[in-house]
Amino acid sequence: MAEEELNVIEEEDAAGLIIDPATLDTPPPKPKRVWDKKKLILWGGSGAGALLVIILIVALWPSSQEEEPIVADYVQELDESLQKRKVIPPSTLEQLIKKANHLYAQGDKAQALNLFKQIAIQSESISFYNLGVARMKSEQYETALEAFQKAIAQNENITISAINAAVCALYLNEEKSHRYYIDLARSTLDEQRQSPLYSYFKTLIDYYSDMPYEALSSLIHPTSDYYVEESHYLHAKAAFAVNDTLQSIDYLQKVISDEDMSTLGMLYARAGHLDFAKKTLQKALQGGALPLETTIALAHVALKKGDVLEAGTLYKSLYDQGKKDFDKLYPVKISLAPEQFDLKAIQVHYKAEATFDDMTNLKILFHYAPYKIFDAQQTVGYIKKGSANIFIDDIESANQYLKKSTNVSKVNAQIAQAIYDAMTLDLHGALARLEAMKESYPKHSILNYNLALTYAKLGDFSQAHTYFVKSYHQDAKNYLAGVLAVMSGKIVSSEPTKLKEIIKENLEKEIESEEIGFVKALLAYYEHQYSVVNAWAEEFTPHTSLHAALLLLSNKKSDLKEQIHFWADKLVTLTPKDPVSHLLYIHSFFREYDNQIFTTKSMEYLRDRNLAINEIFYGSQITEQLFVEFSFLTGRLYDLVIKLRQQHAVENKNILPVTQALAKSYLYLEKFEEAFVLYNQIIDEYKQKDSNTLFYAAIAAIGAQHYANGIALLELANLKNRYHLESRFALGLLYLQQRNYSAASIQFAKVIQPNFHSKHFTFDIDVDNIGSQTPN
């Protein structure tokens, strides 16, 4: 940082002492503004460690030009003060010289010569001191130290000379010398007890002795009102040293200058006040203060604040400009967001409805969405009122239709079999069967719809979106496919706004019917028009699980408790074996109880339902997600892991869902290495390479500190779903950690969502690698 101008006096002007600050013509310069990068690290890191330098560069200022009258009693007092080395006003040397001349003229040569000797010692001490100050000003610390040593050798002004000598030694990285001079200053400090500067000297000595609490005590109890600005600055640094960032900000603001603006911005960031941090750093940058350090700090703050796109632009600008060594400044280290594994945080989220946020609720609707069967002419005999198509959302209907569909076309028979697989908790089998058919029947709307729905139930919404769009384009009357295409697009951060508007326009042209009314209600829910959804329920009679789920979620958003309870009960009645229905019931009826009562009531409720593990982990991905989280919430996750391990050991037919549930459970338990091993097995042995699996595998890899694996997995995940912002953000952080700023900026440029805050990843400043060439 820029050095301040130092007003020192030349040797021939050395006619005063700094003992009494009240007589100084000009206040001493402020301490040097240097802050420790390894401690001033935005929001991360500890305040522990060696303290940085505040230089006491206080010159020995000349006395006033006004002559003071010679009074015998006053001269005698000055003489006694000199011998006892007490506080003396700065005009003493002139008065002493006059006294010595007077004594010599009167013939008292012995006393006069002794007094002249004392004057010479004082003058020489002052000269050496000021020479040291001048050399410190020009950063000649080695020769400055020599000057202070000579000043100390005169046995005068030892305390202040020793403090400055200690500072020089600190700049020269001479720890032993630094400690010696600090100890010397402390040993002579008592001689300054009557000085108004006593508390200021003690503050500096304590600060350089790595005793910030003692330094703060001196600052809180000053012995004078002198050097207020310098004391405020010292107070800011001492408070910073004891991790009291807010107090540090408070005192730095009192003496803020342009060159401190960047430091203040970083302190704001460290305190978590990111808005203030960003504005202050921008102001510092405009003022030209440390453009390199300030820019990278601003980029980090923007990234932490959720302005990811802006952060990427800043990183790219530094990289494009070829700024030398900027990668050594404030390197970052990725970590997993602790809130996702914190029981108390999850309990708070659960009670605040955050568990069932908009995205989760959309996934729940996909869980209840029905499969579709084409009602070909040859099946009319099986249906009393033949229609273009029917929907099936329960196993009984699927079984019944499967038995009656032996004579339908091959494709419809295969679709029926795939639906049966899905209804008997073999979603992966259903997916394989449907995938095998898509090449032969690429324009089959019903096939594409069912394929999309299966992908959605398995959590691969990128693929689901692709096939829902295809299905709707192949059959514009299949409005459910269209609305689900819009919803799945939202989940993968690629909302098809134009498609949504087309669907809305076409729906307005349709004659009102139960099906059209429901699709409109579903679209209204998506657009947060919950009153429209509730009005639909009054006009038509909801009778499917998807209808009930929609109304339950809509009334939850409206906080209509009576209706919430009604539809939660209705949903359980319609789907008595469905785990998601029971978890929604528990949340609807018990979430307002305290944690202990909530757990007790929830466990009692589930015991009465006697749900089998197959019903929990062989179904949809949202079932697994909600149940693992619920088990963690209620303190039953270890019990669940034991059951999963047992199931994993004996399962020989459909082991994949159990392995996935076990891997997810390990993540919540922060057993990242175990989770990483299982996800590798899922990907390599079971060939599950969808974006969702790759993403959670990357979480496990990062948690286990396998960062190279994390990069590879996220790159693959982005190939599967280029719109997944969490993957983009995490990959950007990993590249940032590797100091590949170009690659990081490319990833951040894809995170176009304003105010983006990752649920899974965060970062801190890598204190151990500040200033190093490469990361560990």
Short mmCIF file of C-alpha atoms in Angstrom, two decimals, residues 14-485:
data_model
loop_
_atom_site.label_atom_id
_atom_site.label_comp_id
_atom_site.label_asym_id
_atom_site.label_seq_id
_atom_site.Cartn_x
_atom_site.Cartn_y
_atom_site.Cartn_z
CA ALA A 14 16.55 18.65 16.75
CA ALA A 15 15.72 20.88 19.62
CA GLY A 16 12.74 19.14 21.17
CA LEU A 17 11.60 15.95 22.82
CA ILE A 18 8.41 14.00 22.07
CA ILE A 19 7.71 13.49 25.70
CA ASP A 20 4.73 15.86 25.85
CA PRO A 21 2.46 15.67 22.79
CA ALA A 22 0.53 18.75 23.80
CA THR A 23 3.30 20.97 22.49
CA LEU A 24 3.75 19.29 19.11
CA ASP A 25 3.35 21.69 16.20
CA THR A 26 2.01 18.94 13.94
CA PRO A 27 0.41 15.60 14.89
CA PRO A 28 2.53 12.52 14.14
CA PRO A 29 1.76 10.55 10.97
CA LYS A 30 -0.73 7.71 11.04
CA PRO A 31 0.52 4.13 11.37
CA LYS A 32 1.35 2.33 8.17
CA ARG A 33 -1.76 0.72 6.68
CA VAL A 34 -0.79 -2.90 6.17
CA TRP A 35 -3.21 -5.75 6.82
CA ASP A 36 -2.41 -9.44 6.89
CA LYS A 37 -3.66 -11.19 3.72
CA LYS A 38 -3.76 -14.50 5.54
CA LYS A 39 -6.11 -13.01 8.10
CA LEU A 40 -7.96 -10.48 5.98
CA ILE A 41 -9.54 -13.26 3.96
CA LEU A 42 -13.10 -12.14 3.40
CA TRP A 43 -15.62 -14.46 5.08
CA GLY A 44 -13.30 -17.40 5.72
CA GLY A 45 -10.49 -18.20 8.06
CA SER A 46 -9.30 -17.44 11.55
CA GLY A 47 -7.89 -14.27 13.01
CA ALA A 48 -5.08 -16.16 14.72
CA GLY A 49 -1.46 -15.79 13.71
CA ALA A 50 1.31 -13.23 13.66
CA LEU A 51 0.26 -9.61 13.80
CA LEU A 52 1.24 -7.27 11.03
CA VAL A 53 3.03 -4.01 11.27
CA ILE A 54 1.81 -0.68 12.50
CA ILE A 55 4.84 1.59 12.51
CA LEU A 56 5.27 4.19 15.16
CA ILE A 57 7.10 6.71 13.03
CA VAL A 58 6.89 9.65 15.40
CA ALA A 59 9.43 12.34 14.70
CA LEU A 60 10.99 14.45 17.42
CA TRP A 61 9.30 17.70 16.56
CA PRO A 62 10.88 21.18 16.88
CA SER A 63 9.69 23.44 19.63
CA SER A 64 7.73 26.62 19.24
CA GLN A 65 9.69 29.66 18.12
CA GLU A 66 8.28 31.72 20.96
CA GLU A 67 10.76 32.43 23.78
CA GLU A 68 9.65 31.52 27.30
CA PRO A 69 10.80 33.67 30.23
CA ILE A 70 13.65 32.35 32.36
CA VAL A 71 12.40 31.91 35.86
CA ALA A 72 14.78 30.55 38.46
CA ASP A 73 12.30 28.12 40.00
CA TYR A 74 11.24 26.83 36.60
CA VAL A 75 14.84 26.28 35.48
CA GLN A 76 15.55 24.39 38.68
CA GLU A 77 12.49 22.20 38.05
CA LEU A 78 13.70 21.47 34.52
CA ASP A 79 17.12 20.55 35.82
CA GLU A 80 15.65 18.12 38.32
CA SER A 81 13.35 16.66 35.69
CA LEU A 82 16.26 16.00 33.35
CA GLN A 83 18.24 14.20 36.03
CA LYS A 84 15.22 12.06 36.93
CA ARG A 85 14.22 11.57 33.26
CA LYS A 86 10.69 12.78 33.84
CA VAL A 87 8.28 14.42 31.40
CA ILE A 88 9.75 17.64 29.97
CA PRO A 89 8.09 20.11 27.59
CA PRO A 90 9.73 20.45 24.16
CA SER A 91 11.38 23.84 24.80
CA THR A 92 13.65 22.38 27.49
CA LEU A 93 16.79 22.26 25.41
CA GLU A 94 16.73 25.99 24.70
CA GLN A 95 16.12 26.70 28.38
CA LEU A 96 18.84 24.28 29.48
CA ILE A 97 21.32 25.84 27.09
CA LYS A 98 20.53 29.27 28.56
CA LYS A 99 20.92 27.90 32.06
CA ALA A 100 24.26 26.28 31.23
CA ASN A 101 25.53 29.51 29.72
CA HIS A 102 24.38 31.40 32.81
CA LEU A 103 26.15 28.96 35.15
CA TYR A 104 29.33 29.10 33.09
CA ALA A 105 29.26 32.91 33.09
CA GLN A 106 28.86 32.89 36.87
CA GLY A 107 31.92 30.65 37.21
CA ASP A 108 30.10 27.42 38.10
CA LYS A 109 31.96 25.64 35.32
CA ALA A 110 31.61 22.10 36.71
CA GLN A 111 27.82 22.27 36.90
CA ALA A 112 27.66 24.06 33.55
CA LEU A 113 29.78 21.40 31.81
CA ASN A 114 27.69 18.61 33.30
CA LEU A 115 24.57 20.29 31.98
CA PHE A 116 26.14 20.75 28.53
CA LYS A 117 26.94 17.02 28.53
CA GLN A 118 23.32 16.16 29.23
CA ILE A 119 22.24 18.51 26.44
CA ALA A 120 24.65 16.88 24.00
CA ILE A 121 23.38 13.43 24.89
CA GLN A 122 19.80 14.55 24.34
CA SER A 123 20.66 16.21 21.03
CA GLU A 124 22.58 13.20 19.76
CA SER A 125 19.76 10.85 20.76
CA ILE A 126 17.26 13.03 18.95
CA SER A 127 19.42 13.21 15.85
CA PHE A 128 19.87 9.46 15.63
CA TYR A 129 16.17 8.93 16.25
CA ASN A 130 15.15 11.30 13.48
CA LEU A 131 17.70 9.74 11.15
CA GLY A 132 16.07 6.37 11.81
CA VAL A 133 12.65 7.83 11.07
CA ALA A 134 13.87 9.29 7.78
CA ARG A 135 15.35 5.96 6.74
CA MET A 136 12.16 4.12 7.65
CA LYS A 137 10.31 6.57 5.46
CA SER A 138 12.42 5.50 2.49
CA GLU A 139 12.12 1.81 3.51
CA GLN A 140 15.83 1.54 4.36
CA TYR A 141 15.03 -0.66 7.33
CA GLU A 142 18.53 -2.03 7.88
CA THR A 143 20.19 1.40 8.18
CA ALA A 144 17.16 2.71 10.07
CA LEU A 145 17.69 -0.04 12.62
CA GLU A 146 21.32 1.02 13.01
CA ALA A 147 20.22 4.60 13.69
CA PHE A 148 17.74 3.52 16.35
CA GLN A 149 20.42 1.35 17.94
CA LYS A 150 22.64 4.43 18.25
CA ALA A 151 19.76 6.44 19.69
CA ILE A 152 19.20 3.71 22.26
CA ALA A 153 22.92 3.66 23.07
CA GLN A 154 22.61 7.26 24.30
CA ASN A 155 20.38 5.89 27.06
CA GLU A 156 17.68 8.42 26.22
CA ASN A 157 14.22 7.98 24.64
CA ILE A 158 14.75 4.24 24.82
CA THR A 159 11.09 3.22 24.72
CA ILE A 160 10.12 4.92 21.48
CA SER A 161 13.42 4.09 19.77
CA ALA A 162 13.11 0.45 20.78
CA ILE A 163 9.56 0.23 19.40
CA ASN A 164 10.71 1.55 16.04
CA ALA A 165 13.75 -0.72 16.08
CA ALA A 166 11.40 -3.66 16.67
CA VAL A 167 9.35 -2.63 13.65
CA CYS A 168 12.48 -2.45 11.48
CA ALA A 169 13.47 -5.93 12.64
CA LEU A 170 10.01 -7.19 11.75
CA TYR A 171 10.37 -5.83 8.23
CA LEU A 172 13.78 -7.48 7.99
CA ASN A 173 12.30 -10.81 9.17
CA GLU A 174 14.67 -10.81 12.14
CA GLU A 175 12.42 -12.39 14.73
CA LYS A 176 15.04 -12.50 17.49
CA SER A 177 15.87 -8.83 17.08
CA HIS A 178 12.19 -7.96 16.94
CA ARG A 179 11.56 -9.77 20.20
CA TYR A 180 14.65 -8.20 21.82
CA TYR A 181 13.60 -4.63 21.06
CA ILE A 182 10.00 -5.21 22.09
CA ASP A 183 11.23 -6.61 25.39
CA LEU A 184 13.56 -3.62 25.73
CA ALA A 185 10.70 -1.22 25.11
CA ARG A 186 8.59 -3.03 27.69
CA SER A 187 11.40 -2.95 30.27
CA THR A 188 11.69 0.85 29.96
CA LEU A 189 7.98 1.54 29.61
CA ASP A 190 7.58 2.29 33.30
CA GLU A 191 9.81 5.34 32.86
CA GLN A 192 7.06 6.80 30.65
CA ARG A 193 4.27 6.19 33.15
CA GLN A 194 3.79 9.90 33.72
CA SER A 195 3.78 10.64 30.00
CA PRO A 196 0.45 11.28 28.30
CA LEU A 197 1.71 8.84 25.66
CA TYR A 198 2.08 6.01 28.13
CA SER A 199 -1.05 4.11 27.02
CA TYR A 200 -0.15 4.61 23.36
CA PHE A 201 3.33 3.17 23.89
CA LYS A 202 1.88 0.27 25.89
CA THR A 203 -0.66 -0.44 23.15
CA LEU A 204 2.07 -0.72 20.53
CA ILE A 205 4.26 -2.90 22.72
CA ASP A 206 1.38 -5.24 23.55
CA TYR A 207 0.30 -5.35 19.92
CA TYR A 208 3.76 -6.32 18.69
CA SER A 209 4.02 -8.84 21.51
CA ASP A 210 1.03 -10.66 20.00
CA MET A 211 -1.09 -9.58 22.96
CA PRO A 212 -4.07 -7.95 21.20
CA TYR A 213 -6.40 -8.24 24.19
CA GLU A 214 -3.94 -6.26 26.33
CA ALA A 215 -3.57 -3.76 23.50
CA LEU A 216 -7.33 -3.31 23.42
CA SER A 217 -7.34 -2.71 27.17
CA SER A 218 -4.86 0.16 26.77
CA LEU A 219 -6.90 1.61 23.94
CA ILE A 220 -10.08 1.47 25.99
CA HIS A 221 -8.32 3.20 28.92
CA PRO A 222 -6.12 5.90 27.32
CA THR A 223 -3.93 8.20 29.40
CA SER A 224 -4.65 11.15 27.13
CA ASP A 225 -6.75 12.34 24.23
CA TYR A 226 -3.77 12.57 21.91
CA TYR A 227 -3.37 10.61 18.68
CA VAL A 228 -7.06 9.72 18.47
CA GLU A 229 -6.94 8.74 14.80
CA GLU A 230 -3.86 6.60 15.29
CA SER A 231 -5.48 4.94 18.28
CA HIS A 232 -8.65 4.22 16.31
CA TYR A 233 -6.59 2.58 13.61
CA LEU A 234 -4.73 0.51 16.18
CA HIS A 235 -8.08 -0.38 17.72
CA ALA A 236 -9.33 -1.61 14.35
CA LYS A 237 -6.30 -3.85 13.90
CA ALA A 238 -6.30 -5.17 17.46
CA ALA A 239 -10.01 -5.99 17.22
CA PHE A 240 -9.32 -7.73 13.92
CA ALA A 241 -6.59 -9.77 15.60
CA VAL A 242 -9.07 -11.14 18.15
CA ASN A 243 -11.66 -11.92 15.47
CA ASP A 244 -13.96 -9.07 16.42
CA THR A 245 -14.60 -8.08 12.83
CA LEU A 246 -17.55 -5.79 13.56
CA GLN A 247 -15.55 -3.75 16.09
CA SER A 248 -12.69 -3.60 13.61
CA ILE A 249 -15.07 -2.21 10.98
CA ASP A 250 -16.45 0.33 13.45
CA TYR A 251 -13.04 1.79 14.30
CA LEU A 252 -11.67 1.66 10.78
CA GLN A 253 -14.69 3.62 9.55
CA LYS A 254 -13.78 6.41 11.99
CA VAL A 255 -10.45 6.99 10.25
CA ILE A 256 -11.24 5.68 6.78
CA SER A 257 -9.12 6.90 3.89
CA ASP A 258 -9.07 5.99 0.22
CA GLU A 259 -6.24 3.54 0.73
CA ASP A 260 -8.20 1.75 3.47
CA MET A 261 -11.33 1.35 1.35
CA SER A 262 -10.28 -2.03 -0.02
CA THR A 263 -9.48 -3.28 3.49
CA LEU A 264 -12.87 -2.09 4.73
CA GLY A 265 -14.58 -3.94 1.89
CA MET A 266 -12.79 -7.14 2.81
CA LEU A 267 -13.74 -6.69 6.45
CA TYR A 268 -17.38 -6.31 5.42
CA ALA A 269 -17.07 -9.53 3.45
CA ARG A 270 -15.45 -11.27 6.40
CA ALA A 271 -18.40 -10.21 8.55
CA GLY A 272 -20.83 -11.57 5.96
CA HIS A 273 -22.15 -8.15 4.90
CA LEU A 274 -21.72 -8.90 1.22
CA ASP A 275 -23.77 -5.99 -0.11
CA PHE A 276 -21.64 -3.47 1.80
CA ALA A 277 -18.52 -5.41 0.85
CA LYS A 278 -19.31 -5.26 -2.84
CA LYS A 279 -20.15 -1.54 -2.83
CA THR A 280 -17.04 -0.69 -0.80
CA LEU A 281 -14.72 -2.75 -3.00
CA GLN A 282 -16.21 -1.15 -6.11
CA LYS A 283 -15.57 2.27 -4.56
CA ALA A 284 -12.01 1.23 -3.71
CA LEU A 285 -11.47 0.05 -7.27
CA GLN A 286 -12.73 3.35 -8.65
CA GLY A 287 -10.28 5.12 -6.34
CA GLY A 288 -7.41 3.09 -7.75
CA ALA A 289 -6.56 1.31 -4.51
CA LEU A 290 -4.66 -1.93 -5.20
CA PRO A 291 -6.55 -2.75 -8.43
CA LEU A 292 -5.30 -6.34 -8.61
CA GLU A 293 -6.09 -7.38 -5.04
CA THR A 294 -9.31 -5.41 -4.99
CA THR A 295 -10.55 -6.89 -8.27
CA ILE A 296 -10.02 -10.49 -7.23
CA ALA A 297 -11.58 -9.77 -3.83
CA LEU A 298 -14.55 -8.19 -5.61
CA ALA A 299 -14.87 -11.26 -7.84
CA HIS A 300 -14.91 -13.55 -4.80
CA VAL A 301 -17.51 -11.38 -3.07
CA ALA A 302 -19.70 -11.33 -6.18
CA LEU A 303 -19.46 -15.11 -6.37
CA LYS A 304 -20.37 -15.50 -2.70
CA LYS A 305 -23.20 -13.00 -3.07
CA GLY A 306 -24.80 -14.97 -5.90
CA ASP A 307 -23.73 -12.68 -8.75
CA VAL A 308 -22.04 -15.60 -10.47
CA LEU A 309 -22.13 -14.18 -13.99
CA GLU A 310 -20.48 -10.95 -12.83
CA ALA A 311 -17.83 -12.89 -10.91
CA GLY A 312 -17.00 -14.89 -14.02
CA THR A 313 -16.55 -11.67 -15.99
CA LEU A 314 -14.13 -10.32 -13.37
CA TYR A 315 -12.06 -13.53 -13.31
CA LYS A 316 -11.92 -13.50 -17.10
CA SER A 317 -10.78 -9.86 -17.18
CA LEU A 318 -7.86 -10.64 -14.87
CA TYR A 319 -6.92 -13.67 -16.93
CA ASP A 320 -7.22 -11.82 -20.24
CA GLN A 321 -5.07 -8.97 -18.98
CA GLY A 322 -2.35 -11.44 -18.03
CA LYS A 323 -2.02 -10.00 -14.55
CA LYS A 324 1.16 -11.40 -13.07
CA ASP A 325 0.85 -13.53 -9.94
CA PHE A 326 -2.81 -12.66 -9.40
CA ASP A 327 -3.49 -16.36 -8.86
CA LYS A 328 -1.45 -16.17 -5.64
CA LEU A 329 -3.91 -13.68 -4.16
CA TYR A 330 -6.77 -15.16 -2.18
CA PRO A 331 -6.90 -18.66 -3.73
CA VAL A 332 -10.13 -20.50 -2.99
CA LYS A 333 -10.96 -23.94 -1.68
CA ILE A 334 -14.24 -25.66 -2.50
CA SER A 335 -16.28 -27.40 0.18
CA LEU A 336 -19.73 -28.87 0.60
CA ALA A 337 -22.35 -26.52 2.01
CA PRO A 338 -22.62 -27.58 5.66
CA GLU A 339 -26.34 -26.79 5.90
CA GLN A 340 -27.28 -29.79 3.77
CA PHE A 341 -25.90 -32.15 6.44
CA ASP A 342 -26.79 -30.10 9.52
CA LEU A 343 -29.65 -31.65 11.49
CA LYS A 344 -30.80 -28.40 13.11
CA ALA A 345 -30.78 -26.57 9.78
CA ILE A 346 -32.81 -29.34 8.15
CA GLN A 347 -35.29 -29.31 11.04
CA VAL A 348 -35.75 -25.55 10.63
CA HIS A 349 -36.22 -25.96 6.88
CA TYR A 350 -38.75 -28.72 7.41
CA LYS A 351 -40.89 -26.63 9.73
CA ALA A 352 -40.65 -23.65 7.37
CA GLU A 353 -41.93 -25.71 4.42
CA ALA A 354 -38.48 -25.42 2.80
CA THR A 355 -38.29 -29.20 2.49
CA PHE A 356 -41.23 -29.00 0.09
CA ASP A 357 -40.00 -26.11 -2.01
CA ASP A 358 -41.17 -25.39 -5.55
CA MET A 359 -38.75 -27.78 -7.24
CA THR A 360 -39.46 -30.63 -4.83
CA ASN A 361 -43.19 -30.15 -5.27
CA LEU A 362 -42.86 -30.34 -9.04
CA LYS A 363 -40.97 -33.62 -8.65
CA ILE A 364 -43.75 -34.90 -6.39
CA LEU A 365 -46.30 -34.16 -9.11
CA PHE A 366 -44.22 -36.24 -11.54
CA HIS A 367 -44.24 -39.02 -8.96
CA TYR A 368 -48.05 -39.15 -9.16
CA ALA A 369 -48.35 -38.49 -12.89
CA PRO A 370 -50.04 -41.42 -14.70
CA TYR A 371 -48.68 -43.59 -17.46
CA LYS A 372 -50.57 -43.59 -20.74
CA ILE A 373 -51.89 -46.47 -22.89
CA PHE A 374 -53.04 -46.12 -26.49
CA ASP A 375 -56.63 -47.30 -26.91
CA ALA A 376 -56.35 -48.86 -30.35
CA GLN A 377 -59.46 -50.05 -32.22
CA GLN A 378 -58.75 -53.64 -31.24
CA THR A 379 -59.06 -52.77 -27.54
CA VAL A 380 -62.49 -51.12 -27.80
CA GLY A 381 -64.13 -54.29 -26.59
CA TYR A 382 -62.26 -54.00 -23.33
CA ILE A 383 -63.35 -50.41 -22.71
CA LYS A 384 -67.04 -49.60 -22.24
CA LYS A 385 -66.69 -46.12 -23.66
CA GLY A 386 -63.90 -46.16 -26.16
CA SER A 387 -61.83 -42.96 -26.13
CA ALA A 388 -58.64 -41.87 -27.75
CA ASN A 389 -56.61 -42.90 -24.74
CA ILE A 390 -56.80 -43.68 -21.08
CA PHE A 391 -54.45 -43.04 -18.19
CA ILE A 392 -53.38 -45.67 -15.70
CA ASP A 393 -52.06 -44.71 -12.27
CA ASP A 394 -52.49 -47.88 -10.19
CA ILE A 395 -51.23 -51.43 -10.44
CA GLU A 396 -54.67 -53.00 -10.53
CA SER A 397 -55.53 -51.15 -13.74
CA ALA A 398 -52.18 -52.07 -15.23
CA ASN A 399 -52.63 -55.76 -14.43
CA GLN A 400 -56.15 -55.79 -15.78
CA TYR A 401 -55.18 -54.13 -19.01
CA LEU A 402 -52.10 -56.33 -19.44
CA LYS A 403 -54.25 -59.45 -19.30
CA LYS A 404 -56.65 -58.06 -21.90
CA SER A 405 -54.06 -56.71 -24.30
CA THR A 406 -52.68 -59.94 -25.72
CA ASN A 407 -54.05 -59.20 -29.16
CA VAL A 408 -52.91 -55.58 -29.52
CA SER A 409 -50.01 -54.51 -31.63
CA LYS A 410 -46.48 -55.32 -30.58
CA VAL A 411 -45.60 -51.77 -29.57
CA ASN A 412 -48.68 -51.37 -27.40
CA ALA A 413 -48.02 -54.72 -25.77
CA GLN A 414 -44.46 -53.64 -24.96
CA ILE A 415 -45.72 -50.33 -23.58
CA ALA A 416 -48.20 -52.21 -21.41
CA GLN A 417 -45.42 -54.48 -20.14
CA ALA A 418 -43.21 -51.48 -19.36
CA ILE A 419 -46.04 -49.90 -17.38
CA TYR A 420 -46.47 -53.14 -15.49
CA ASP A 421 -42.73 -53.12 -14.67
CA ALA A 422 -43.01 -49.57 -13.38
CA MET A 423 -46.06 -50.37 -11.27
CA THR A 424 -44.31 -53.37 -9.76
CA LEU A 425 -41.42 -51.16 -8.60
CA ASP A 426 -39.02 -51.92 -11.43
CA LEU A 427 -38.56 -48.49 -12.98
CA HIS A 428 -35.16 -49.37 -14.39
CA GLY A 429 -36.65 -52.42 -16.10
CA ALA A 430 -39.43 -50.27 -17.51
CA LEU A 431 -36.90 -47.75 -18.77
CA ALA A 432 -34.83 -50.44 -20.48
CA ARG A 433 -37.91 -51.82 -22.22
CA LEU A 434 -39.05 -48.40 -23.44
CA GLU A 435 -35.54 -47.40 -24.52
CA ALA A 436 -35.31 -50.56 -26.63
CA MET A 437 -38.43 -49.50 -28.55
CA LYS A 438 -37.71 -45.84 -29.25
CA GLU A 439 -35.44 -46.45 -32.27
CA SER A 440 -38.13 -48.49 -33.98
CA TYR A 441 -40.96 -46.10 -33.10
CA PRO A 442 -39.39 -42.61 -32.85
CA LYS A 443 -42.66 -40.81 -33.64
CA HIS A 444 -44.87 -42.74 -31.25
CA SER A 445 -46.30 -40.04 -28.98
CA ILE A 446 -47.43 -42.42 -26.23
CA LEU A 447 -44.08 -44.22 -26.20
CA ASN A 448 -42.23 -40.93 -25.86
CA TYR A 449 -44.61 -39.78 -23.11
CA ASN A 450 -44.10 -42.95 -21.07
CA LEU A 451 -40.35 -42.84 -21.66
CA ALA A 452 -40.28 -39.23 -20.47
CA LEU A 453 -42.34 -40.05 -17.39
CA THR A 454 -40.07 -42.96 -16.46
CA TYR A 455 -37.01 -40.73 -16.75
CA ALA A 456 -38.76 -38.17 -14.54
CA LYS A 457 -39.61 -40.74 -11.89
CA LEU A 458 -35.94 -41.82 -11.90
CA GLY A 459 -34.84 -38.21 -11.44
CA ASP A 460 -33.35 -37.62 -14.89
CA PHE A 461 -35.35 -34.52 -15.79
CA SER A 462 -33.10 -33.50 -18.64
CA GLN A 463 -34.04 -36.62 -20.60
CA ALA A 464 -37.61 -36.36 -19.36
CA HIS A 465 -37.90 -32.86 -20.77
CA THR A 466 -36.59 -33.99 -24.16
CA TYR A 467 -39.16 -36.76 -24.55
CA PHE A 468 -42.11 -34.81 -23.12
CA VAL A 469 -41.47 -32.14 -25.75
CA LYS A 470 -41.34 -34.81 -28.47
CA SER A 471 -44.54 -36.40 -27.24
CA TYR A 472 -46.43 -33.11 -27.23
CA HIS A 473 -45.21 -32.14 -30.69
CA GLN A 474 -46.35 -35.54 -31.97
CA ASP A 475 -49.80 -35.17 -30.37
CA ALA A 476 -50.83 -31.58 -29.70
CA LYS A 477 -53.96 -32.83 -27.91
CA ASN A 478 -51.86 -34.48 -25.23
CA TYR A 479 -51.83 -31.39 -23.04
CA LEU A 480 -50.53 -33.27 -20.02
CA ALA A 481 -47.35 -34.06 -21.95
CA GLY A 482 -47.04 -30.38 -22.82
CA VAL A 483 -47.45 -29.15 -19.25
CA LEU A 484 -45.03 -31.78 -17.95
CA ALA A 485 -42.56 -30.65 -20.62
#
